[in-house]
């Protein structure tokens, strides 16, 4: 890096195999719209989920084209719903344990795991580091950086709840992917954007993804 050049300090976004790829897309769009740089890790299991939920095959060799197509798709599955500029994204293969985010010396603001499967939650809570997603999360915790875990599962059993408590004790922010209705949702995208907005809230990233509560009843009436 040349003298005076600003160091790139991205948010790491990990996408696990849980259902909920529209949540990940909304979070990624929110980060990019906020002018943030992103390092993206897509797990092997999440590729199957993405293919099932969107029909998009995410390929290492063509990740920019596949990511652009994914982020342009709305939560209802319609293509071309959003403009998607992915120039601020750097992609790392989940099997690359020598990647930048595997080291604490790699500069990063923190990490968002969205959606987080129960297997992913367990792996991070136990420090397994079986792939780059889990390793990057472990690094985030040990470096005392922000880690947001957007868990997507129901119902939750005792084992998973204990893992989530362990993550909370370690300093992570646990955000269930539970949409609210006070923001006046009229479309599936509104519900997805609410969850994505709460993930970004937990990370301290500014956004305009949902209508915030102002202490006034009736504020959620559609059209107001």
Short mmCIF file of C-alpha atoms in Angstrom, two decimals:
data_model
loop_
_atom_site.label_atom_id
_atom_site.label_comp_id
_atom_site.label_asym_id
_atom_site.label_seq_id
_atom_site.Cartn_x
_atom_site.Cartn_y
_atom_site.Cartn_z
CA UNK A 1 0.00 0.00 0.00
CA UNK A 2 1.39 3.37 -1.04
CA UNK A 3 1.85 6.15 1.49
CA UNK A 4 -1.39 8.06 1.89
CA UNK A 5 -3.48 5.28 0.33
CA UNK A 6 -6.50 4.35 2.41
CA UNK A 7 -6.47 0.77 3.67
CA UNK A 8 -9.40 -1.35 2.55
CA UNK A 9 -11.24 -2.56 5.67
CA UNK A 10 -14.18 -4.72 4.64
CA UNK A 11 -17.07 -6.39 6.37
CA UNK A 12 -16.81 -10.15 6.01
CA UNK A 13 -20.14 -11.73 5.05
CA UNK A 14 -20.52 -15.48 5.50
CA UNK A 15 -23.46 -17.28 3.91
CA UNK A 16 -24.18 -20.72 5.40
CA UNK A 17 -26.48 -23.46 4.16
CA UNK A 18 -29.65 -22.45 6.03
CA UNK A 19 -32.72 -21.39 4.09
CA UNK A 20 -32.85 -17.62 3.71
CA UNK A 21 -30.64 -16.55 0.82
CA UNK A 22 -32.85 -13.44 0.28
CA UNK A 23 -31.71 -12.25 3.74
CA UNK A 24 -28.09 -12.52 2.66
CA UNK A 25 -28.78 -10.68 -0.59
CA UNK A 26 -30.52 -7.83 1.26
CA UNK A 27 -27.66 -7.51 3.75
CA UNK A 28 -25.11 -7.44 0.94
CA UNK A 29 -27.07 -4.77 -0.92
CA UNK A 30 -27.38 -2.75 2.29
CA UNK A 31 -23.63 -2.86 2.92
CA UNK A 32 -22.81 -1.90 -0.66
CA UNK A 33 -25.39 0.91 -0.66
CA UNK A 34 -23.74 2.24 2.51
CA UNK A 35 -20.42 2.43 0.69
CA UNK A 36 -18.88 -0.49 2.58
CA UNK A 37 -16.38 -2.96 1.16
CA UNK A 38 -17.32 -6.63 1.47
CA UNK A 39 -15.39 -9.88 1.65
CA UNK A 40 -17.77 -12.71 0.76
CA UNK A 41 -17.56 -16.36 1.83
CA UNK A 42 -20.23 -18.73 0.47
CA UNK A 43 -20.24 -22.17 2.09
CA UNK A 44 -20.58 -25.35 0.05
CA UNK A 45 -23.97 -26.10 1.61
CA UNK A 46 -25.24 -22.59 0.87
CA UNK A 47 -24.64 -23.12 -2.85
CA UNK A 48 -27.21 -25.90 -2.78
CA UNK A 49 -29.67 -23.68 -0.92
CA UNK A 50 -29.06 -20.80 -3.33
CA UNK A 51 -29.65 -23.10 -6.30
CA UNK A 52 -32.86 -24.42 -4.73
CA UNK A 53 -34.23 -21.00 -3.70
CA UNK A 54 -33.21 -18.94 -6.73
CA UNK A 55 -32.08 -21.31 -9.49
CA UNK A 56 -28.66 -19.62 -9.46
CA UNK A 57 -25.57 -21.85 -9.54
CA UNK A 58 -22.82 -20.00 -7.67
CA UNK A 59 -19.47 -20.79 -9.31
CA UNK A 60 -15.99 -19.79 -8.16
CA UNK A 61 -14.82 -19.06 -11.69
CA UNK A 62 -17.84 -16.87 -12.45
CA UNK A 63 -18.66 -15.53 -9.00
CA UNK A 64 -19.04 -11.90 -10.10
CA UNK A 65 -21.67 -12.71 -12.72
CA UNK A 66 -23.48 -15.11 -10.36
CA UNK A 67 -23.38 -12.65 -7.45
CA UNK A 68 -24.65 -9.83 -9.66
CA UNK A 69 -27.57 -12.00 -10.79
CA UNK A 70 -28.32 -13.00 -7.19
CA UNK A 71 -28.29 -9.47 -5.79
CA UNK A 72 -30.48 -8.22 -8.64
CA UNK A 73 -33.18 -10.73 -7.75
CA UNK A 74 -36.04 -9.73 -5.44
CA UNK A 75 -37.22 -11.78 -2.47
CA UNK A 76 -40.17 -12.93 -4.59
CA UNK A 77 -37.75 -14.46 -7.08
CA UNK A 78 -38.20 -11.90 -9.85
CA UNK A 79 -34.95 -11.06 -11.66
CA UNK A 80 -33.84 -7.50 -12.32
CA UNK A 81 -35.54 -6.06 -9.24
CA UNK A 82 -32.38 -4.26 -8.07
CA UNK A 83 -29.29 -2.71 -9.59
CA UNK A 84 -26.25 -4.64 -8.40
CA UNK A 85 -22.74 -3.16 -8.47
CA UNK A 86 -20.39 -5.77 -7.00
CA UNK A 87 -17.14 -3.92 -7.64
CA UNK A 88 -16.58 -3.45 -3.88
CA UNK A 89 -16.84 -7.21 -3.22
CA UNK A 90 -13.92 -9.60 -2.85
CA UNK A 91 -14.77 -13.29 -2.93
CA UNK A 92 -12.99 -16.06 -1.05
CA UNK A 93 -13.63 -19.77 -1.57
CA UNK A 94 -14.93 -21.50 1.56
CA UNK A 95 -12.22 -24.15 1.21
CA UNK A 96 -9.38 -21.60 1.15
CA UNK A 97 -8.06 -21.73 4.70
CA UNK A 98 -5.08 -19.58 3.66
CA UNK A 99 -7.39 -16.72 2.63
CA UNK A 100 -7.05 -13.25 4.10
CA UNK A 101 -9.94 -13.51 6.59
CA UNK A 102 -8.35 -16.63 8.13
CA UNK A 103 -5.81 -14.42 9.91
CA UNK A 104 -6.29 -11.86 12.65
CA UNK A 105 -3.76 -9.58 10.96
CA UNK A 106 -6.08 -9.21 7.97
CA UNK A 107 -7.93 -5.89 8.34
CA UNK A 108 -11.70 -6.22 8.75
CA UNK A 109 -14.46 -4.31 10.51
CA UNK A 110 -16.22 -7.49 11.59
CA UNK A 111 -18.30 -10.32 10.23
CA UNK A 112 -21.96 -10.98 9.51
CA UNK A 113 -23.18 -14.57 9.12
CA UNK A 114 -26.51 -14.50 7.33
CA UNK A 115 -28.27 -16.82 7.31
CA UNK A 116 -26.58 -18.93 9.99
CA UNK A 117 -27.54 -22.59 10.12
CA UNK A 118 -27.53 -24.52 13.38
CA UNK A 119 -24.52 -26.47 12.10
CA UNK A 120 -22.70 -23.20 11.46
CA UNK A 121 -23.70 -21.90 14.90
CA UNK A 122 -22.35 -25.07 16.53
CA UNK A 123 -19.11 -24.94 14.56
CA UNK A 124 -18.41 -21.33 15.51
CA UNK A 125 -19.43 -21.82 19.15
CA UNK A 126 -17.12 -24.83 19.46
CA UNK A 127 -14.28 -23.20 17.50
CA UNK A 128 -14.13 -26.01 14.93
CA UNK A 129 -12.89 -23.86 12.01
CA UNK A 130 -13.76 -26.62 9.53
CA UNK A 131 -13.96 -24.13 6.64
CA UNK A 132 -13.13 -20.49 5.95
CA UNK A 133 -16.54 -19.28 7.15
CA UNK A 134 -16.07 -20.82 10.60
CA UNK A 135 -12.40 -19.85 10.75
CA UNK A 136 -13.17 -16.21 9.89
CA UNK A 137 -15.84 -16.15 12.60
CA UNK A 138 -13.38 -17.54 15.16
CA UNK A 139 -10.84 -14.90 14.14
CA UNK A 140 -13.49 -12.20 14.48
CA UNK A 141 -14.23 -13.29 18.04
CA UNK A 142 -10.60 -13.58 19.12
CA UNK A 143 -9.83 -10.14 17.71
CA UNK A 144 -12.84 -8.72 19.59
CA UNK A 145 -14.43 -7.47 16.38
CA UNK A 146 -18.16 -7.32 15.73
CA UNK A 147 -19.72 -10.70 14.93
CA UNK A 148 -23.41 -10.82 14.03
CA UNK A 149 -25.03 -14.25 13.75
CA UNK A 150 -28.42 -14.24 12.00
CA UNK A 151 -29.67 -17.66 13.00
CA UNK A 152 -32.36 -19.22 10.77
CA UNK A 153 -34.03 -22.24 12.31
CA UNK A 154 -37.26 -23.16 14.07
CA UNK A 155 -37.91 -24.64 16.52
CA UNK A 156 -34.63 -24.30 18.42
CA UNK A 157 -33.55 -27.21 20.58
CA UNK A 158 -31.61 -26.98 23.83
CA UNK A 159 -28.27 -27.78 22.22
CA UNK A 160 -28.56 -24.93 19.71
CA UNK A 161 -29.77 -22.55 22.41
CA UNK A 162 -26.69 -23.39 24.49
CA UNK A 163 -24.48 -22.73 21.47
CA UNK A 164 -26.17 -19.36 20.94
CA UNK A 165 -25.65 -18.46 24.60
CA UNK A 166 -21.98 -19.40 24.22
CA UNK A 167 -21.71 -17.07 21.22
CA UNK A 168 -23.41 -14.28 23.16
CA UNK A 169 -21.01 -14.82 26.05
CA UNK A 170 -18.11 -14.60 23.58
CA UNK A 171 -19.32 -11.19 22.41
CA UNK A 172 -21.33 -12.07 19.30
CA UNK A 173 -24.67 -10.43 18.51
CA UNK A 174 -27.36 -13.06 17.92
CA UNK A 175 -30.11 -11.83 15.57
CA UNK A 176 -32.96 -14.29 14.88
CA UNK A 177 -34.34 -13.91 11.37
CA UNK A 178 -37.73 -12.87 12.75
CA UNK A 179 -39.51 -10.12 10.78
CA UNK A 180 -41.73 -7.60 12.56
CA UNK A 181 -44.92 -6.02 11.24
CA UNK A 182 -44.94 -2.56 12.85
CA UNK A 183 -42.93 -1.21 9.92
CA UNK A 184 -45.93 -1.51 7.58
CA UNK A 185 -44.85 -4.44 5.42
CA UNK A 186 -46.91 -4.89 2.27
CA UNK A 187 -44.58 -7.21 0.35
CA UNK A 188 -42.29 -10.14 1.09
CA UNK A 189 -39.33 -7.88 0.32
CA UNK A 190 -40.37 -5.59 3.20
CA UNK A 191 -40.19 -8.51 5.65
CA UNK A 192 -36.80 -9.58 4.32
CA UNK A 193 -35.49 -6.01 4.45
CA UNK A 194 -36.60 -5.65 8.07
CA UNK A 195 -34.47 -8.61 9.11
CA UNK A 196 -31.56 -7.41 6.99
CA UNK A 197 -31.91 -3.96 8.54
CA UNK A 198 -31.77 -5.39 12.05
CA UNK A 199 -28.60 -7.30 11.10
CA UNK A 200 -27.05 -4.05 9.89
CA UNK A 201 -28.26 -2.28 13.04
CA UNK A 202 -26.38 -4.84 15.13
CA UNK A 203 -23.26 -4.08 13.09
CA UNK A 204 -23.71 -0.31 13.37
CA UNK A 205 -24.12 0.21 9.62
CA UNK A 206 -26.50 2.98 8.55
CA UNK A 207 -29.29 2.04 6.15
CA UNK A 208 -32.86 2.83 5.16
CA UNK A 209 -34.21 -0.68 4.79
CA UNK A 210 -37.22 -0.36 7.09
CA UNK A 211 -39.45 2.17 8.83
CA UNK A 212 -38.33 2.64 12.42
CA UNK A 213 -40.66 2.74 15.41
CA UNK A 214 -41.36 6.33 16.47
CA UNK A 215 -43.57 5.69 19.48
CA UNK A 216 -46.82 6.43 17.63
CA UNK A 217 -49.56 3.85 17.30
CA UNK A 218 -50.90 3.41 13.80
CA UNK A 219 -47.58 4.23 12.18
CA UNK A 220 -47.54 0.87 10.41
CA UNK A 221 -50.68 1.55 8.38
CA UNK A 222 -49.82 0.85 4.72
CA UNK A 223 -49.61 3.94 2.57
CA UNK A 224 -48.74 6.35 5.37
#
